[in-house]
Coordinates of C-alpha atoms and ligand atoms in Angstrom, one line a residue:
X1 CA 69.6 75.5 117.4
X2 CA 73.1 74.7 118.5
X3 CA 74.0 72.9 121.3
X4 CA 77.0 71.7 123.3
X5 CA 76.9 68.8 125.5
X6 CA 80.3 68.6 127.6
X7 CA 81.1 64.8 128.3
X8 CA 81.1 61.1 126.4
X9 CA 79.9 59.2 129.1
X10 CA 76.7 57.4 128.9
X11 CA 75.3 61.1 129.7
X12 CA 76.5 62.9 127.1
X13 CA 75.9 60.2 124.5
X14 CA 72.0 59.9 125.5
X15 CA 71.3 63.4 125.5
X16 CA 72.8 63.6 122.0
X17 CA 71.0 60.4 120.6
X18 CA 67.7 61.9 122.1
X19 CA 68.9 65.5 120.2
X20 CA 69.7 64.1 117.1
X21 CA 66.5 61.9 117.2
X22 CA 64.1 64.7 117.4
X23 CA 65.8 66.9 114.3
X24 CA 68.4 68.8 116.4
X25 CA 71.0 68.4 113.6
X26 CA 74.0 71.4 115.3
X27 CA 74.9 69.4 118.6
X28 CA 78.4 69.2 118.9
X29 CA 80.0 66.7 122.2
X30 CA 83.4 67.9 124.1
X31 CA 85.5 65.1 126.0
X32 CA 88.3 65.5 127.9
X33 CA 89.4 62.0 127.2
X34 CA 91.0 60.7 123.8
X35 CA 87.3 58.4 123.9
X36 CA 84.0 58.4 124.5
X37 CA 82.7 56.6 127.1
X38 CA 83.6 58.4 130.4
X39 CA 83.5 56.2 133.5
X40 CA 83.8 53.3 131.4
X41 CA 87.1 55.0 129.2
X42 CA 88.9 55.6 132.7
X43 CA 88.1 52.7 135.0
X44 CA 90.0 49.4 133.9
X45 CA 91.1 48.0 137.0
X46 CA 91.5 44.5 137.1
X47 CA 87.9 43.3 137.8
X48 CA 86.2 46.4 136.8
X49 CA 82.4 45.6 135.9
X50 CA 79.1 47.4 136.6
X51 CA 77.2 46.0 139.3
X52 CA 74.4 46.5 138.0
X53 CA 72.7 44.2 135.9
X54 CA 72.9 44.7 131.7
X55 CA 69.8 43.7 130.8
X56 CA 68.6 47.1 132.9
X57 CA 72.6 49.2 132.7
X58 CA 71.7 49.4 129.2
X59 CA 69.4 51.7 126.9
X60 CA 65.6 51.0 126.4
X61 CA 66.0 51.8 122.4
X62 CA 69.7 49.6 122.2
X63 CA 68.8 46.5 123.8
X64 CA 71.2 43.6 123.7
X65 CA 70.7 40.2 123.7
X66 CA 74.5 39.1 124.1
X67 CA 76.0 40.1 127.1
X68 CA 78.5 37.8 128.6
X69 CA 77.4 37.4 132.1
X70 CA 74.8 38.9 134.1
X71 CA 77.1 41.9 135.4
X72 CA 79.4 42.8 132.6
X73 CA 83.1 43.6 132.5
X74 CA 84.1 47.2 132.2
X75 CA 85.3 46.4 127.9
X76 CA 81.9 45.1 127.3
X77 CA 80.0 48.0 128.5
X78 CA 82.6 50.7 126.7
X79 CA 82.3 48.6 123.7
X80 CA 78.2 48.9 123.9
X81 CA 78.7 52.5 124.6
X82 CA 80.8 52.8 121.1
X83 CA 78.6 50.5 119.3
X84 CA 75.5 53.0 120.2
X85 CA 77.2 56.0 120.0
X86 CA 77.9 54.3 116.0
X87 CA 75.3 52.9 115.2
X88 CA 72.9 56.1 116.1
X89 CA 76.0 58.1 114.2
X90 CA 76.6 60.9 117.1
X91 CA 80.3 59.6 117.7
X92 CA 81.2 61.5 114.6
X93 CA 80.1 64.8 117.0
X94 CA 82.1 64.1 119.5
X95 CA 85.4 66.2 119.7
X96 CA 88.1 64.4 121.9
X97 CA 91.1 65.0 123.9
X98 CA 89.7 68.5 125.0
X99 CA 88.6 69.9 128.4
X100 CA 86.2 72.6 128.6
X101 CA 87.4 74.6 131.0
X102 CA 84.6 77.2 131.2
X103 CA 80.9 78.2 129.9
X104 CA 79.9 81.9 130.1
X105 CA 75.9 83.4 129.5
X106 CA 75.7 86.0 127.2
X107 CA 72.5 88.3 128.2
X108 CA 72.2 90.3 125.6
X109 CA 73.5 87.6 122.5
X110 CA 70.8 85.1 124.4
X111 CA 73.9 82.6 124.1
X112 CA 76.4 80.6 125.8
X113 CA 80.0 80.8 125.3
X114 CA 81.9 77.5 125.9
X115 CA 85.8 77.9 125.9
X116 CA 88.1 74.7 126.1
X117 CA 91.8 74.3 127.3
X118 CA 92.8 74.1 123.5
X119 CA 91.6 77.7 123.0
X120 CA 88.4 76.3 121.2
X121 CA 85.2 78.3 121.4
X122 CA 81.6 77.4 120.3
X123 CA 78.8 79.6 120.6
X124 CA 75.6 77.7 121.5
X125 CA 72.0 78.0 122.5
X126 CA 71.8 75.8 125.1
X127 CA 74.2 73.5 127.0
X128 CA 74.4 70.2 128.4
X129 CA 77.0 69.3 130.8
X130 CA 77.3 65.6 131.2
X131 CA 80.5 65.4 133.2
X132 CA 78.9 63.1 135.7
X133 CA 79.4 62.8 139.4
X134 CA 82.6 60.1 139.6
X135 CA 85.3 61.6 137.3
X136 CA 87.5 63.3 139.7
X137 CA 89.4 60.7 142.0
X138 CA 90.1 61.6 145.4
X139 CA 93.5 61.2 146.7
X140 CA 93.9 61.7 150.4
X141 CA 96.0 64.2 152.0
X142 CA 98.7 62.2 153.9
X143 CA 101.4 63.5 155.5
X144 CA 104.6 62.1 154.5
X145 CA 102.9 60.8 151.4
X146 CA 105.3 62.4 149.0
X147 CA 108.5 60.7 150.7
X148 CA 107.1 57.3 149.8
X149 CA 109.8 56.1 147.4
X150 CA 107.2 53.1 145.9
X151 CA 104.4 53.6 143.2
X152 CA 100.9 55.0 143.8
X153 CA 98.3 55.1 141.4
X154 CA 94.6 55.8 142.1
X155 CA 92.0 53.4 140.8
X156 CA 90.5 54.9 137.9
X157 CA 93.7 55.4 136.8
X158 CA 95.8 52.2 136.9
X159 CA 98.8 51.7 136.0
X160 CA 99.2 49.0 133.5
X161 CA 103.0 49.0 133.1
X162 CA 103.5 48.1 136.4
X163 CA 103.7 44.7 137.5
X164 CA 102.1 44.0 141.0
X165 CA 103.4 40.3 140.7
X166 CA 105.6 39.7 143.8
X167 CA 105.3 43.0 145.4
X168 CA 103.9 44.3 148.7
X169 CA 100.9 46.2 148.0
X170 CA 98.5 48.2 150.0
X171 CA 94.6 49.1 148.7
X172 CA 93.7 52.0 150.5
X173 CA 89.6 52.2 150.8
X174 CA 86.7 49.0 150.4
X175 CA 84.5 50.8 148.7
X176 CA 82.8 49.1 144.9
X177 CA 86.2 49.4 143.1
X178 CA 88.0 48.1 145.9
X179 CA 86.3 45.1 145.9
X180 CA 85.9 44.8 143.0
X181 CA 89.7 44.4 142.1
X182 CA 90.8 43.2 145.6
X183 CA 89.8 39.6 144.5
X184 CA 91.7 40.4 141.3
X185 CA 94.7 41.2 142.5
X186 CA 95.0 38.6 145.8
X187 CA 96.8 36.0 145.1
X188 CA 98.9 37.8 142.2
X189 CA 101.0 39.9 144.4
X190 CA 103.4 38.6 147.3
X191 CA 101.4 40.6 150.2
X192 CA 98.2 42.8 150.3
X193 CA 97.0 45.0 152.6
X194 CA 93.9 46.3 152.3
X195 CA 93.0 49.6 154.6
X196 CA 89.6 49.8 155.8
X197 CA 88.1 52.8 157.5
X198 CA 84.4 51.7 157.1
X199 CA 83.3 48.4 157.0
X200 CA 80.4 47.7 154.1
X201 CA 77.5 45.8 153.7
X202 CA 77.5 42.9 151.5
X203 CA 75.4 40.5 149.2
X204 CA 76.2 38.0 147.2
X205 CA 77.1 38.2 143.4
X206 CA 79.0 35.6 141.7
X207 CA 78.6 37.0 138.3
X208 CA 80.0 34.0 136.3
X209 CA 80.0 33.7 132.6
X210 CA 76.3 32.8 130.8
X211 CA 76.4 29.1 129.9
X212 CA 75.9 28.8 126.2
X213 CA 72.5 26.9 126.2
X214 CA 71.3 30.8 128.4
X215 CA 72.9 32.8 126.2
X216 CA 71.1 31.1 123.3
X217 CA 68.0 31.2 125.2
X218 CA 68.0 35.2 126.0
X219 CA 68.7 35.3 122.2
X220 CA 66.3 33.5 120.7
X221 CA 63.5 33.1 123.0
X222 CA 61.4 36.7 122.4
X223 CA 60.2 38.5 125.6
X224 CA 62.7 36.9 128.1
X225 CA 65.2 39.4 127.5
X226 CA 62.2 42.3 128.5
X227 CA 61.2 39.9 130.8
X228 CA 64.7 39.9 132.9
X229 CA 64.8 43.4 132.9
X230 CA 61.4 44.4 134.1
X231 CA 62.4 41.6 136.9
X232 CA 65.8 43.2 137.1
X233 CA 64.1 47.1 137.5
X234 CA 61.9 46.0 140.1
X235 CA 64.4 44.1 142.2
X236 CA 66.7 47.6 142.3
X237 CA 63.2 49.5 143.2
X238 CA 63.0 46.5 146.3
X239 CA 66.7 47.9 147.1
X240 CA 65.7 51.6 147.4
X241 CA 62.7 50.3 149.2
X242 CA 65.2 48.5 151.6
X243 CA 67.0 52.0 151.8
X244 CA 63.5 54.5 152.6
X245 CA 62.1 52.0 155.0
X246 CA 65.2 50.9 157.3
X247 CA 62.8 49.9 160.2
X248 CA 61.1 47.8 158.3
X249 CA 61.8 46.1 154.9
X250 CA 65.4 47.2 155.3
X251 CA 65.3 45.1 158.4
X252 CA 64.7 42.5 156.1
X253 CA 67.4 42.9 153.5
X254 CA 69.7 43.9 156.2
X255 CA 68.9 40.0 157.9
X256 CA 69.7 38.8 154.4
X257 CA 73.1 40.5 154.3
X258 CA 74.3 39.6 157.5
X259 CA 73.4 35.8 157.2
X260 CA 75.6 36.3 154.1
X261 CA 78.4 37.9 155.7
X262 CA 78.3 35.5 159.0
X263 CA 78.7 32.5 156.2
X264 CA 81.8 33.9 154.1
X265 CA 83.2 35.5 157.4
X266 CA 83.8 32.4 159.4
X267 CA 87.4 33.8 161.6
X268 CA 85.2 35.9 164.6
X269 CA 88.2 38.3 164.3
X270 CA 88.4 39.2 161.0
X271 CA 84.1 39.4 161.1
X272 CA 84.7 42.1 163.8
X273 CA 87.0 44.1 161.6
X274 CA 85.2 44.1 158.7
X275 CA 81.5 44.7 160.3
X276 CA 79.8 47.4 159.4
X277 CA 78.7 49.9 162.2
X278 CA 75.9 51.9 160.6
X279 CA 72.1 51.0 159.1
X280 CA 72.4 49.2 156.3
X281 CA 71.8 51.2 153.1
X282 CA 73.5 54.4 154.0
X283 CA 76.9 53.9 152.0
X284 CA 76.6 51.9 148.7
X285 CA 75.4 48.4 149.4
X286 CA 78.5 46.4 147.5
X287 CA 77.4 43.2 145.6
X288 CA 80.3 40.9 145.8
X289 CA 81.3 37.0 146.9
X290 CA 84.6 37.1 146.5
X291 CA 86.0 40.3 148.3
X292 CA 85.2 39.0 151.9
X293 CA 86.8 35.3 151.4
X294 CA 90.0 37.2 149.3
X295 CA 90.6 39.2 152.9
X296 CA 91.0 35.5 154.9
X297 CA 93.2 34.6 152.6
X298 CA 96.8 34.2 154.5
X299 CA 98.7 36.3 152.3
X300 CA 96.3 39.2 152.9
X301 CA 95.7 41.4 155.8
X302 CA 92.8 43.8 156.6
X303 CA 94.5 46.8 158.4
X304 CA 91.8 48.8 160.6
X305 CA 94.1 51.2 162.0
X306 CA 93.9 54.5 160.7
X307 CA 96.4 55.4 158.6
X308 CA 98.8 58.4 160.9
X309 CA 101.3 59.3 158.0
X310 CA 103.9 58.0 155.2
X311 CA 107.1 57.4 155.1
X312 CA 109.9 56.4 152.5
X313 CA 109.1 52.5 153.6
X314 CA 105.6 52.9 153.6
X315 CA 102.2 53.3 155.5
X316 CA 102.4 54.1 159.6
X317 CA 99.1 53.2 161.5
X318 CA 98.1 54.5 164.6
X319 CA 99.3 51.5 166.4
X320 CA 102.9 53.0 165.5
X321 CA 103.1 50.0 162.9
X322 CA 105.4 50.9 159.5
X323 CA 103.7 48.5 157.1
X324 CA 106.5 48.2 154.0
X325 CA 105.3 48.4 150.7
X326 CA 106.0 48.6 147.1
X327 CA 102.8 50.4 146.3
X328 CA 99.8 52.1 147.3
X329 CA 97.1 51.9 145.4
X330 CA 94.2 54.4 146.2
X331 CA 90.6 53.2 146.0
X332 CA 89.4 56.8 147.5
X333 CA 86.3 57.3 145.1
X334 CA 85.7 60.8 143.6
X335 CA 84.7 64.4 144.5
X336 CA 81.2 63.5 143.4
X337 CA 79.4 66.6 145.1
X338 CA 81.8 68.6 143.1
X339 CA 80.0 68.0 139.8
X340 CA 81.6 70.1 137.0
X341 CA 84.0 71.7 139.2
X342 CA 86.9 73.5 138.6
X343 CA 85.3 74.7 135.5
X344 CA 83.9 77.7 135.4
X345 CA 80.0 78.4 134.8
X346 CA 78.7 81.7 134.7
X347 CA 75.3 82.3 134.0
X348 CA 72.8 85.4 133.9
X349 CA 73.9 88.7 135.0
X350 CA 77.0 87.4 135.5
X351 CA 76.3 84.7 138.4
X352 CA 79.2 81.8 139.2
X353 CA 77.7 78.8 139.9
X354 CA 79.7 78.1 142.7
X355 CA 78.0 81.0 144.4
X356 CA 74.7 79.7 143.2
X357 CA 75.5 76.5 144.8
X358 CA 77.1 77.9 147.6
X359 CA 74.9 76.5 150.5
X360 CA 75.1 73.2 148.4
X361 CA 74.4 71.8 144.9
X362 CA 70.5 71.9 143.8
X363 CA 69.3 72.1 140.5
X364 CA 64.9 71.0 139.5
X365 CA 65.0 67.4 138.7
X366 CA 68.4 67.9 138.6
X367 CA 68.5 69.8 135.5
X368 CA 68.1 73.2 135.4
X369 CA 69.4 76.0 138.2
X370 CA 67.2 79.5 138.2
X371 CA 69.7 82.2 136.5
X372 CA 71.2 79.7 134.5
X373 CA 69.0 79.8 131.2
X374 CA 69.4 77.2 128.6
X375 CA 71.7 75.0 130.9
X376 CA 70.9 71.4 131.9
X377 CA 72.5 68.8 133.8
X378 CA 73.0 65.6 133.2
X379 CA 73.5 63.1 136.4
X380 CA 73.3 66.2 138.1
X381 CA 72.4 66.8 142.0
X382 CA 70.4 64.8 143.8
X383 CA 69.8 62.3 140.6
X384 CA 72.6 59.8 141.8
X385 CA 70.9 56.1 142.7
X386 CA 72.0 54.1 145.4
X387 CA 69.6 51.2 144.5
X388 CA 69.0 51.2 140.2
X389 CA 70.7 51.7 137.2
X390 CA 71.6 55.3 136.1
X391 CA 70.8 54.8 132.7
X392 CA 67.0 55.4 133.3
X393 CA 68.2 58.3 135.1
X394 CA 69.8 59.4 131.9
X395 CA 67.2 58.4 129.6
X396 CA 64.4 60.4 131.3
X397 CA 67.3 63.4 131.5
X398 CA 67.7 63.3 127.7
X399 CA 63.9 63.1 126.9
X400 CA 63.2 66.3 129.3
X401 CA 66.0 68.8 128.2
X402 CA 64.7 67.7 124.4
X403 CA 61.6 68.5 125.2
X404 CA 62.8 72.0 127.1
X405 CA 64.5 72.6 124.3
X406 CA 61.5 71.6 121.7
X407 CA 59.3 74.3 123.6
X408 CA 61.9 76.7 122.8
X409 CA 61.7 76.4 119.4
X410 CA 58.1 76.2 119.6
X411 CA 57.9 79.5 121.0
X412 CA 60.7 80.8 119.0
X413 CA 62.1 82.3 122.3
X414 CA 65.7 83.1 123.4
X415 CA 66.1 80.6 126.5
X416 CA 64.5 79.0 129.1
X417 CA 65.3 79.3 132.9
X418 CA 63.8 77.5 135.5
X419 CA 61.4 79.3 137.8
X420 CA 63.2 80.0 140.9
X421 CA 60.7 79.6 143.7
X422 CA 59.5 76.0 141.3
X423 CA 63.4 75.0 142.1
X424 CA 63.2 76.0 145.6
X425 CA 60.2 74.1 145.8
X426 CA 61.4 71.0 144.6
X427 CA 64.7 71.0 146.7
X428 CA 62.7 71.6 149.6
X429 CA 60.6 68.3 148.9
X430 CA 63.6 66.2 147.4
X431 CA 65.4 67.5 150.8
X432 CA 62.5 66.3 152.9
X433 CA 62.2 63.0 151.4
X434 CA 65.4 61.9 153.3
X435 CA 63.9 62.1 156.9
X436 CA 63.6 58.7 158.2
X437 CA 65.9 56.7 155.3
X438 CA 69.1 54.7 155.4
X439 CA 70.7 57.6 154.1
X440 CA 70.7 59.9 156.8
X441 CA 72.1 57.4 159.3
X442 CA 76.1 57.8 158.5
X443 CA 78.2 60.1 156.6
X444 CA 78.9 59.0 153.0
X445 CA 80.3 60.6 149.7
X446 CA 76.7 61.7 148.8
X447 CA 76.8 64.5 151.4
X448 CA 78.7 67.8 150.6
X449 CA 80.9 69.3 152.9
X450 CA 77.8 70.7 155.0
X451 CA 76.4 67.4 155.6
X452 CA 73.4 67.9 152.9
X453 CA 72.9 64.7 150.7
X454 CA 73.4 66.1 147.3
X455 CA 74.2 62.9 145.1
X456 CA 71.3 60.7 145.5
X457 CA 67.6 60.9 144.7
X458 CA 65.2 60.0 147.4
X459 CA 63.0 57.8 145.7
X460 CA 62.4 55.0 143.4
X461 CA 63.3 55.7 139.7
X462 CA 60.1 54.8 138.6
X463 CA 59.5 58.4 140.8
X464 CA 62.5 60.0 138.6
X465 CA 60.4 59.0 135.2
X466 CA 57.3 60.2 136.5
X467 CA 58.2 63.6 137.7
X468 CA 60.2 63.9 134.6
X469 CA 58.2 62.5 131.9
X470 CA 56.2 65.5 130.7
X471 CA 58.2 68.9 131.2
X472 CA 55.5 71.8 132.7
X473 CA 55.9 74.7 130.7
X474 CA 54.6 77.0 133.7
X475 CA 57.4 75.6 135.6
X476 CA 59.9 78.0 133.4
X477 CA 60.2 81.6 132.3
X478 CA 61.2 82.0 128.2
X479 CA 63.5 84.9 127.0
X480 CA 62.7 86.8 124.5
X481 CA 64.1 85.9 121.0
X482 CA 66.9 88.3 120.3
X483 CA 67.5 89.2 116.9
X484 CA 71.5 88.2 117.3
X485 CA 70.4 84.9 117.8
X486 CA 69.1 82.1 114.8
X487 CA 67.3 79.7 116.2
Ligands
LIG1 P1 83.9 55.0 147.5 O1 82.8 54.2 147.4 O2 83.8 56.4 147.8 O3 85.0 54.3 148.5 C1 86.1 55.0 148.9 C2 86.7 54.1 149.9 O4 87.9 54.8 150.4 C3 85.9 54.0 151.2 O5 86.1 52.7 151.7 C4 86.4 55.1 152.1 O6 86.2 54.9 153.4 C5 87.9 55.0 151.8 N1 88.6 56.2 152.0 C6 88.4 57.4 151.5 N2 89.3 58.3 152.0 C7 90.1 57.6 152.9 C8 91.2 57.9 153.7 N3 91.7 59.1 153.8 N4 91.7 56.9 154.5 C9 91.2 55.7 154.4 N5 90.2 55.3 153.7 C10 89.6 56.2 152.9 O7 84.8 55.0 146.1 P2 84.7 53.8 144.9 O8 84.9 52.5 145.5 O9 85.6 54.3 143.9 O10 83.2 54.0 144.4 C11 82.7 55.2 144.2 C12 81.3 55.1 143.6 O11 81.5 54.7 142.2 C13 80.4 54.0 144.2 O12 79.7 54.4 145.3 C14 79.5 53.7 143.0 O13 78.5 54.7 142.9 C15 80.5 53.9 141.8 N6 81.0 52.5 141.5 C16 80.1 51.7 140.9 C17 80.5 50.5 140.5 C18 79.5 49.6 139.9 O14 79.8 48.4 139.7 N7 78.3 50.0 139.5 C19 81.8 50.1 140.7 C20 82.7 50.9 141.3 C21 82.3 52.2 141.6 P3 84.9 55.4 154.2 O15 83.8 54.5 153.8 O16 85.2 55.4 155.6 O17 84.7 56.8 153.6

């Protein structure tokens, strides 16, 4: 069986170790990027880091008992990813530097067709696409915006050859880049200002580097390494239960965060600017103690004015303020509900995804879309967490489309689609699970343009592994083998 996965990211790279692992030898992986590792290739802002914790932002089979810190730096996770990726050999399936640009059905060949913006074409079985949901960085529409006579760059793509030392900079957005390089950059330039339109909860995360005598302990002490990450999985599974139950043990958490934010915010004006006006939970809870104390510094200023236009000079507020600036750096976040967008998917009978998802991106456990057989998704709809670490997320993705795939072969049948009224079902359910969370209080970037959440999973992940674990054949319909086609 041949299969394409599209994407290098942590996605694509688990789906093929979970292929190759089970005897699926023809899998071939297309990146748009010169590397693998997605995300982790394109964001190396200063300060870039996940904040989520290794020991659980790390595969079950590819533990590590090394990692430098408790949250680690964006080189040390890209390095992991290359290190798995070698070590289980699928980087040597990995074709680089090439965007698929489209993915076509064939009914009658019982195949896809997967065409890329070299003029490459592989004929496959099944597909995979792993482009994630943050890959496409959102620029706002400004007017005036192209007069500016400074630099701009957005934050996953930073400019390196440019030397912020001594100049007037603006960060646009305080969302987790943002704060993340904020801190980094403070203090390096000769004046920041950092444009809020939302403030953000916070708690605290100092993420300093392991003291030898730890570091030697996680390595040499057995079980505390699976000890830290079962305590690590349940403390993200308290954090979505902070998130479902907002009345209650989100009240709890929320106390937490504000006692933390009183403490670091000690100027009553600056605490007004910067506090959050929506439940705590519904945006991306940021973990961070050095963001909030970087914006008292003197040489930087938190600007809450909406931004009215650009000029040569600069930003203009709404207050009729030209703020002068060297540069502009964006930290807009992505067109996550746009998934795989602008490439083109067209499944049975001809069908465009776009029109399949026209009232809104939904696919069964985030997988598989009815009239798109032999297609799955990885980090698809609705399987975004606000509150864990996306590699389980991944991990139980891989495991189903292999076993999808497995009954397949098993049955020696053409394809597998999703039945549609089972994926009606299941949105319907994962749609109703929102009512009464943190979620649904504010608008976010997990919302399409409709207002429907279609990033995030409602639950826990522990409920992501358990609806996931064992795929239900009855759930799917299986093609007919066609003779074309060698499985
Ligand atoms: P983001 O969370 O979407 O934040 C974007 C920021 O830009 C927000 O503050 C937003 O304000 C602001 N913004 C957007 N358009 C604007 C406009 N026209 N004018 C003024 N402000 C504007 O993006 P991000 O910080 O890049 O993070 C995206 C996601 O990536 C995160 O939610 C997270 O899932 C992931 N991430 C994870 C980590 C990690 O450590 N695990 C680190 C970085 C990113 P509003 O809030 O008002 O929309």
């Amino acid at each position: 069986m041949r299969v394409v996965i599209v994407g290098a990211g942590f996605g694509g790279i688990a789906a093929a170790v979970e292929l190759r692992r089970h005897g699926f030898t023809d899998v071939t992986i297309v990146e748009k990027a010169p590397d693998l590792g997605g995300t982790w290739f394109h964001n190396t802002y200063p300060g870039s880091a996940c904040d989520v914790p290794s020991h659980l932002y790390s595969f079950s089979y590819a533990q590590r008992r090394d990692w430098s810190r408790l949250c680690s730096p964006q080189r040390e996770i890209f390095d992991y990813l290359h290190q798995v990726a070698g070590e289980l050999g699928v980087d040597r399936l990995i074709r680089t530097s090439d965007t698929v640009t489209a993915c076509s059905w064939d009914d009658a060949a019982c195949r896809w067709t997967v065409t890329t913006e070299r003029g490459d074409v592989y004929e496959s079985d099944a597909i995979v696409i792993a482009t994630g949901q943050l890959h496409k960085p959102v620029i706002p529409r400004i007017e005036g915006a192209e007069t500016f006579e400074g630099r701009t760059f957005h934050s996953a793509e930073w400019d390196h050859t440019y030397d912020l030392a001594g100049k007037r900079v603006a960060v646009v957005g305080t969302g987790a880049s943002a704060v993340q390089f904020v801190p980094e950059i403070a203090g390096k330039v000769q004046k920041l200002k950092v444009f809020q339109r939302t403030g953000n909860w916070f708690l605290p995360r100092k993420n300093r580097t392991y003291p030898p005598a730890f570091k030697a302990l996680v390595k040499w002490v057995p079980g505390i390494q699976a000890f830290r990450r079962k305590f690590m999985f349940q403390y993200c599974e308290a954090l979505t239960m902070a998130i479902r139950h907002p009345r209650t043990f989100g009240r709890l958490i929320h106390l937490r965060s504000a006692a933390f934010m009183r403490w670091q915010l000690r100027d009553p004006e600056l605490r007004r600017k910067v506090w959050p006006g929506y439940t705590f939970g519904c945006k991306r809870v940021l973990f961070s103690s050095y963001f909030l104390p970087a914006l008292a510094r003197p040489d930087v200023e938190l600007v809450t004015e909406a931004i009215d236009g650009m000029t040569p000079a600069g930003i203009v507020t709404s207050d009729g303020r030209l703020h002068e600036l060297d540069c502009v750096i964006w930290g807009t976040g992505f067109k996550g509900t746009e998934f795989m967008f602008p490439m083109e998917v067209t499944g049975a009978e001809g069908r465009d995804l776009r029109d399949a998802w026209a009232g809104g991106a939904h696919a069964h456990l985030g997988m598989t879309v009815p009239g798109f057989p032999s297609m799955f998704v990885m980090y698809g709809p609705n399987t975004n967490t606000s509150g864990g670490s996306i590699i389980f997320y991944h991990e139980a993705q891989a495991c189903y489309i292999r076993q999808a795939l497995q009954h397949v072969q098993r049955r020696g049948s053409g394809a597998i689609e999703v039945r549609a009224e089972v994926e009606a079902a299941s949105d319907r359910e994962l749609q109703s699970r929102f009512a009464g969370t943190a979620w649904t209080r504010c608008d976010s970037w997990y919302r399409d343009d409709a207002g429907r959440i279609v990033a995030n999973w409602p639950g826990y992940m522990r409920e992501y592994l358990e609806a996931t674990r064992e795929l239900d054949p009855a759930e799917y319909r299986f093609a007919e083998q066609q003779a074309t086609v060698a499985v």
